[in-house]
Each structure stands twice: as C-alpha cells, then as structure tokens.
mmCIF file of C-alpha atoms in Angstrom:
data_model
loop_
_atom_site.group_PDB
_atom_site.id
_atom_site.type_symbol
_atom_site.label_atom_id
_atom_site.label_comp_id
_atom_site.label_asym_id
_atom_site.label_seq_id
_atom_site.Cartn_x
_atom_site.Cartn_y
_atom_site.Cartn_z
ATOM 1 C CA MET O 1 206.641 95.067 141.135
ATOM 2 C CA THR O 2 206.921 98.604 142.462
ATOM 3 C CA THR O 3 203.980 100.804 143.408
ATOM 4 C CA LEU O 4 204.459 103.012 140.338
ATOM 5 C CA SER O 5 204.434 100.013 137.996
ATOM 6 C CA LEU O 6 201.304 98.637 139.699
ATOM 7 C CA LEU O 7 199.542 101.950 139.255
ATOM 8 C CA ALA O 8 200.642 102.089 135.614
ATOM 9 C CA ALA O 9 199.336 98.599 134.959
ATOM 10 C CA THR O 10 196.017 99.467 136.623
ATOM 11 C CA SER O 11 195.623 102.638 134.521
ATOM 12 C CA ILE O 12 196.318 100.662 131.324
ATOM 13 C CA SER O 13 193.724 98.013 132.120
ATOM 14 C CA ALA O 14 191.100 100.458 133.371
ATOM 15 C CA PRO O 15 188.219 101.206 130.932
ATOM 16 C CA ALA O 16 188.328 104.505 129.139
ATOM 17 C CA ARG O 17 184.755 105.330 130.078
ATOM 18 C CA LEU O 18 181.954 104.063 132.243
ATOM 19 C CA ASP O 19 180.214 101.034 130.711
ATOM 20 C CA PRO O 20 176.778 100.412 132.323
ATOM 21 C CA MET O 21 176.403 97.040 130.610
ATOM 22 C CA GLN O 22 179.736 95.830 131.895
ATOM 23 C CA LEU O 23 178.861 97.079 135.418
ATOM 24 C CA PHE O 24 175.701 95.072 135.278
ATOM 25 C CA LEU O 25 177.414 91.915 134.002
ATOM 26 C CA ASP O 26 180.122 92.152 136.674
ATOM 27 C CA ALA O 27 177.662 92.756 139.511
ATOM 28 C CA ASP O 28 176.532 90.202 142.062
ATOM 29 C CA PHE O 29 173.299 88.306 141.186
ATOM 30 C CA VAL O 30 171.384 90.113 143.915
ATOM 31 C CA VAL O 31 172.465 93.504 142.531
ATOM 32 C CA GLN O 32 171.558 92.291 139.042
ATOM 33 C CA ALA O 33 168.094 91.267 140.237
ATOM 34 C CA VAL O 34 167.623 94.701 141.828
ATOM 35 C CA ILE O 35 168.721 96.482 138.610
ATOM 36 C CA ILE O 36 166.408 94.339 136.431
ATOM 37 C CA GLY O 37 163.454 95.019 138.764
ATOM 38 C CA LEU O 38 164.137 98.789 138.676
ATOM 39 C CA LEU O 39 164.476 98.811 134.922
ATOM 40 C CA LEU O 40 161.169 96.998 134.523
ATOM 41 C CA ALA O 41 159.563 99.508 136.895
ATOM 42 C CA SER O 42 161.028 102.337 134.880
ATOM 43 C CA ILE O 43 159.626 100.909 131.650
ATOM 44 C CA TRP O 44 156.167 100.613 133.217
ATOM 45 C CA VAL O 45 156.477 104.198 134.539
ATOM 46 C CA TRP O 46 157.104 105.532 131.050
ATOM 47 C CA THR O 47 154.311 103.411 129.672
ATOM 48 C CA ILE O 48 151.940 105.015 132.173
ATOM 49 C CA ILE O 49 153.275 108.482 131.366
ATOM 50 C CA VAL O 50 152.737 108.098 127.642
ATOM 51 C CA GLY O 51 149.389 106.344 128.005
ATOM 52 C CA PHE O 52 148.038 108.833 130.530
ATOM 53 C CA THR O 53 149.085 111.831 128.355
ATOM 54 C CA LEU O 54 147.355 110.406 125.271
ATOM 55 C CA ARG O 55 144.254 109.358 127.227
ATOM 56 C CA LEU O 56 143.810 112.660 128.959
ATOM 57 C CA ALA O 57 144.197 114.614 125.741
ATOM 58 C CA GLY O 58 141.574 112.368 124.090
ATOM 59 C CA LEU O 59 139.113 112.752 126.962
ATOM 60 C CA LYS O 60 139.537 116.508 127.044
ATOM 61 C CA ARG O 61 138.920 116.736 123.326
ATOM 62 C CA LYS O 62 135.799 114.519 123.443
ATOM 63 C CA SER O 63 134.435 116.351 126.495
ATOM 64 C CA ALA O 64 134.886 119.743 124.933
ATOM 65 C CA HIS O 65 133.191 118.563 121.710
ATOM 66 C CA PHE O 66 130.282 117.067 123.627
ATOM 67 C CA GLU O 67 129.771 120.139 125.809
ATOM 68 C CA ASP O 68 129.588 122.359 122.716
ATOM 69 C CA ASP O 69 126.985 120.057 121.229
ATOM 70 C CA PHE O 70 125.101 119.843 124.492
ATOM 71 C CA TRP O 71 124.462 123.588 124.750
ATOM 72 C CA ASN O 72 123.529 123.839 121.055
ATOM 73 C CA ASN O 73 121.251 120.817 120.699
ATOM 74 C CA ASP O 74 117.762 120.256 122.040
ATOM 75 C CA ASN O 75 117.632 116.553 121.226
ATOM 76 C CA LEU O 76 119.036 115.070 124.468
ATOM 77 C CA ASP O 77 118.008 111.503 123.565
ATOM 78 C CA ALA O 78 120.240 111.524 120.516
ATOM 79 C CA LEU O 79 122.966 113.396 122.300
ATOM 80 C CA LEU O 80 123.057 111.067 125.319
ATOM 81 C CA ASP O 81 122.993 107.794 123.392
ATOM 82 C CA ALA O 82 125.073 104.847 124.497
ATOM 83 C CA ARG O 83 127.937 105.513 122.105
ATOM 84 C CA ARG O 84 128.424 109.104 123.269
ATOM 85 C CA ARG O 85 128.235 108.096 126.922
ATOM 86 C CA LYS O 86 130.898 105.482 126.302
ATOM 87 C CA GLU O 87 133.257 107.944 124.696
ATOM 88 C CA SER O 88 132.846 111.140 126.719
ATOM 89 C CA PRO O 89 133.081 111.761 130.500
ATOM 90 C CA SER O 90 130.948 114.910 130.095
ATOM 91 C CA ALA O 91 128.246 112.800 128.411
ATOM 92 C CA ARG O 92 128.195 110.386 131.287
ATOM 93 C CA VAL O 93 127.982 113.204 133.818
ATOM 94 C CA ALA O 94 125.115 114.826 131.938
ATOM 95 C CA TYR O 95 123.340 111.481 131.520
ATOM 96 C CA ALA O 96 123.570 110.869 135.310
ATOM 97 C CA GLY O 97 121.768 114.175 135.976
ATOM 98 C CA VAL O 98 119.202 113.808 133.204
ATOM 99 C CA ALA O 99 118.444 110.190 134.124
ATOM 100 C CA GLU O 100 117.830 111.190 137.771
ATOM 101 C CA TYR O 101 115.577 114.035 136.604
ATOM 102 C CA ARG O 102 113.543 111.663 134.446
ATOM 103 C CA ARG O 103 113.112 109.277 137.352
ATOM 104 C CA THR O 104 111.921 112.162 139.444
ATOM 105 C CA GLN O 105 109.458 113.226 136.780
ATOM 106 C CA LYS O 106 107.944 109.721 136.693
ATOM 107 C CA SER O 107 107.337 109.733 140.439
ATOM 108 C CA GLY O 108 106.054 113.318 140.417
ATOM 109 C CA LEU O 109 107.790 116.534 141.409
ATOM 110 C CA LYS O 110 106.531 116.597 144.995
ATOM 111 C CA ASP O 111 109.737 117.839 146.478
ATOM 112 C CA ARG O 112 111.678 120.098 144.112
ATOM 113 C CA GLU O 113 114.486 120.868 146.565
ATOM 114 C CA GLY O 114 114.999 117.167 147.248
ATOM 115 C CA ALA O 115 114.964 116.484 143.515
ATOM 116 C CA ARG O 116 117.601 119.154 142.888
ATOM 117 C CA GLU O 117 119.784 117.641 145.628
ATOM 118 C CA ARG O 118 119.454 114.129 144.178
ATOM 119 C CA ILE O 119 120.293 115.328 140.675
ATOM 120 C CA ALA O 120 123.338 117.187 141.962
ATOM 121 C CA LEU O 121 124.484 114.165 143.959
ATOM 122 C CA ALA O 122 124.077 111.872 140.965
ATOM 123 C CA MET O 123 126.324 114.116 138.845
ATOM 124 C CA GLN O 124 128.826 114.631 141.616
ATOM 125 C CA GLY O 125 129.136 110.915 142.022
ATOM 126 C CA GLN O 126 129.752 110.480 138.293
ATOM 127 C CA VAL O 127 132.372 113.265 138.293
ATOM 128 C CA ALA O 128 134.187 111.547 141.156
ATOM 129 C CA GLU O 129 133.973 108.199 139.299
ATOM 130 C CA GLU O 130 135.440 109.782 136.150
ATOM 131 C CA ALA O 131 138.332 111.288 138.140
ATOM 132 C CA ASP O 132 139.013 108.019 140.012
ATOM 133 C CA GLY O 133 139.044 106.058 136.760
ATOM 134 C CA LEU O 134 141.507 108.521 135.209
ATOM 135 C CA ALA O 135 143.816 108.449 138.222
ATOM 136 C CA ALA O 136 143.645 104.672 138.674
ATOM 137 C CA ARG O 137 147.199 103.920 137.560
ATOM 138 C CA LEU O 138 148.839 106.978 139.041
ATOM 139 C CA GLY O 139 149.286 105.114 142.307
ATOM 140 C CA PHE O 140 152.081 103.093 140.699
ATOM 141 C CA LEU O 141 153.965 106.293 139.925
ATOM 142 C CA ALA O 142 153.735 107.377 143.557
ATOM 143 C CA THR O 143 154.824 103.937 144.781
ATOM 144 C CA THR O 144 157.781 103.853 142.375
ATOM 145 C CA GLY O 145 158.841 107.345 143.290
ATOM 146 C CA ALA O 146 158.859 106.495 146.962
ATOM 147 C CA VAL O 147 160.257 102.959 146.906
ATOM 148 C CA ALA O 148 162.701 102.800 143.967
ATOM 149 C CA PRO O 149 165.479 104.825 145.665
ATOM 150 C CA PHE O 150 165.421 102.494 148.657
ATOM 151 C CA VAL O 151 165.415 99.422 146.421
ATOM 152 C CA GLY O 152 168.448 100.817 144.663
ATOM 153 C CA LEU O 153 170.018 101.594 148.012
ATOM 154 C CA PHE O 154 169.510 97.982 149.035
ATOM 155 C CA GLY O 155 171.430 96.893 145.951
ATOM 156 C CA THR O 156 174.162 99.370 146.791
ATOM 157 C CA VAL O 157 174.507 98.161 150.381
ATOM 158 C CA TRP O 158 174.679 94.546 149.162
ATOM 159 C CA GLY O 159 177.351 95.411 146.579
ATOM 160 C CA ILE O 160 179.464 97.280 149.120
ATOM 161 C CA MET O 161 179.197 94.345 151.485
ATOM 162 C CA ASN O 162 180.572 92.131 148.703
ATOM 163 C CA SER O 163 183.405 94.596 148.194
ATOM 164 C CA PHE O 164 184.432 94.456 151.823
ATOM 165 C CA PHE O 165 184.194 90.668 151.654
ATOM 166 C CA SER O 166 186.600 90.731 148.692
ATOM 167 C CA ILE O 167 188.947 92.932 150.669
ATOM 168 C CA GLY O 168 188.994 90.363 153.475
ATOM 169 C CA GLN O 169 189.559 87.442 151.084
ATOM 170 C CA GLN O 170 192.333 89.085 149.128
ATOM 171 C CA GLN O 171 193.761 90.898 152.141
ATOM 172 C CA ASN O 172 194.235 93.902 149.947
ATOM 173 C CA SER O 173 192.486 97.210 150.458
ATOM 174 C CA SER O 174 193.857 98.956 147.404
ATOM 175 C CA LEU O 175 191.541 101.018 145.211
ATOM 176 C CA ALA O 176 191.982 98.563 142.347
ATOM 177 C CA VAL O 177 190.328 95.879 144.478
ATOM 178 C CA VAL O 178 187.571 98.003 146.064
ATOM 179 C CA ALA O 179 186.576 100.296 143.162
ATOM 180 C CA PRO O 180 184.899 97.815 140.782
ATOM 181 C CA GLY O 181 182.599 96.426 143.477
ATOM 182 C CA ILE O 182 181.649 99.854 144.721
ATOM 183 C CA SER O 183 181.014 101.080 141.148
ATOM 184 C CA GLU O 184 178.676 98.137 140.568
ATOM 185 C CA ALA O 185 176.928 98.831 143.850
ATOM 186 C CA LEU O 186 176.454 102.569 143.210
ATOM 187 C CA PHE O 187 175.069 101.685 139.744
ATOM 188 C CA ALA O 188 172.039 100.172 141.525
ATOM 189 C CA THR O 189 171.369 103.480 143.279
ATOM 190 C CA ALA O 190 171.679 105.335 139.985
ATOM 191 C CA ILE O 191 169.087 103.029 138.387
ATOM 192 C CA GLY O 192 166.786 103.543 141.391
ATOM 193 C CA LEU O 193 166.967 107.284 140.880
ATOM 194 C CA PHE O 194 166.510 106.823 137.163
ATOM 195 C CA ALA O 195 163.193 105.109 137.886
ATOM 196 C CA ALA O 196 162.109 107.314 140.776
ATOM 197 C CA ILE O 197 162.674 110.831 139.437
ATOM 198 C CA PRO O 198 160.388 110.625 136.359
ATOM 199 C CA ALA O 199 157.779 108.819 138.475
ATOM 200 C CA VAL O 200 157.638 111.600 141.088
ATOM 201 C CA ILE O 201 157.580 114.398 138.484
ATOM 202 C CA ALA O 202 154.858 112.656 136.479
ATOM 203 C CA TYR O 203 152.780 111.858 139.532
ATOM 204 C CA ASN O 204 152.772 115.466 140.762
ATOM 205 C CA ARG O 205 152.047 116.812 137.323
ATOM 206 C CA PHE O 206 149.316 114.289 136.491
ATOM 207 C CA SER O 207 147.663 114.650 139.874
ATOM 208 C CA GLY O 208 147.268 118.345 139.149
ATOM 209 C CA LYS O 209 145.847 117.627 135.733
ATOM 210 C CA VAL O 210 143.333 115.175 137.088
ATOM 211 C CA GLY O 211 142.262 117.808 139.643
ATOM 212 C CA LEU O 212 141.751 120.375 136.889
ATOM 213 C CA PHE O 213 139.871 117.876 134.712
ATOM 214 C CA GLU O 214 137.619 116.989 137.660
ATOM 215 C CA ALA O 215 136.992 120.667 138.380
ATOM 216 C CA GLY O 216 136.039 121.215 134.738
ATOM 217 C CA LEU O 217 133.597 118.279 134.893
ATOM 218 C CA GLN O 218 132.152 119.700 138.078
ATOM 219 C CA ARG O 219 131.604 123.082 136.537
ATOM 220 C CA PHE O 220 129.795 121.431 133.631
ATOM 221 C CA ALA O 221 127.689 119.439 136.098
ATOM 222 C CA ASP O 222 126.758 122.612 137.906
ATOM 223 C CA ARG O 223 125.617 124.240 134.683
ATOM 224 C CA VAL O 224 123.571 121.134 133.771
ATOM 225 C CA GLY O 225 122.008 121.203 137.188
ATOM 226 C CA SER O 226 121.076 124.857 136.774
ATOM 227 C CA GLU O 227 119.409 124.091 133.425
ATOM 228 C CA ILE O 228 117.466 121.194 134.925
ATOM 229 C CA SER O 229 116.424 123.393 137.881
ATOM 230 C CA ARG O 230 115.091 126.099 135.538
ATOM 231 C CA GLU O 231 113.102 123.415 133.664
ATOM 232 C CA MET O 232 111.672 122.103 136.927
ATOM 233 C CA GLU O 233 110.533 125.573 137.885
ATOM 234 C CA SER O 234 108.672 125.935 134.588
ATOM 235 C CA ILE O 235 106.649 122.793 135.187
#
C-alpha cells in the first residue's frame, strides 16, 4: 500500500467531527477517572453558583424588608422574634445589639462608653458570622479553580505517555497512530479548564458580593448602635 493510499484510507475512517463521548470511551482508565472527577467537580461548582445566587438574593430581600420595618416600628419585641431572627441577617445583627443593651440595662449603666463598645462588638461579631456563613461554600470554588487545570494536565500527561508507549509497541510514529491518544489526553485538559474557568469567575464575583453584603450589614449595625447610644444618653 502506497503512502497516498494509506492517507486516503485514514481520511475515510477519520470521524467527521470531534466526538467527546468517543474520546472518553477510547481513553485510558486513568484519564477516564480524571475526566469523571472533573465533571463531578464542575457539576458541584454550578450547584454552588446557582444556590449561592438564589440564597444571596433571598437574604438581601429579607434584610431590606426587615430594615424598613425596623426604622418604622417601635415594637422591637415583636420585630425581633425568633422567626424574624431565623430568616433575616439584619434581624440577627439588630438582636445582638439590643440583647447586649438589655443585659447592660439590667446590670446598670455605670460605664456608658464601655456599654457602647460592647454593643458595637456584639453586632460586629454577628456581622462577621453572617458573612462567614454566606461564604462558607465559596472555598470549593477557589479550590476547583486552582486545582482543576493541574488535574486535567495530569490526565493529559498520562495520555501522552500512553501514546508514546503505543508508538514504541507498534514501531510506527505516524500521525494516525499518535493522534487518537493525544486527542484523548488533551480532552482531559479541556475538561479541567471547563471546570476551573466558571469556578474562578464565580469565586471572584461572589467574594465581592459577600463583601458588599457584609458592608451593608455593618452600616445597618452602625445605625442601630447610634440609636441605642442616643437612648442611653436619654436615661
């Protein structure tokens, strides 16, 4: 068989387009394990992205509604009941400050500056706790964004090693022998990037949103602290 006929046969048997499923099925079991792990990580990344987006939107809506009620309602006991505290971060922040103020009232306002500081610290601690709880699962996005490309690269290196092993076995370095193995190997890198890129973008974006949400809670806490301070001065 001449070189031209060999090339013609190869072009006839070659697939018309890239088939990811066939690349996966033809890959070595190690490369397949890498691809499966990266796909599972990608699914979890998108689950976090969707869940975080919905959760943050709900918390913002509940906090805004509570803050409007807080400044237009004199009945703090009804406003800071257990149900509202469970639903709204702003309610929990306000409750931390009001609860500390009430404890101070019971012991007597002997040191107003110390009381103001304790109230502010109580609300700051609650603000930090709310932000930490919101950002709890973002660490997985950062880990996936940093690690997934290297995991995919491991699969690629392993696949290329198999390709060179095939070259040695068949004693043939033609493109028809090398290309399938290299394609399968590079597919692992592509899946690694597929998992990593959304994770990095989402982590950076969500980290900024958590910072803005925390800053909004802190501004609310400062206003609550100012109101409590004015009430203390009137006593």
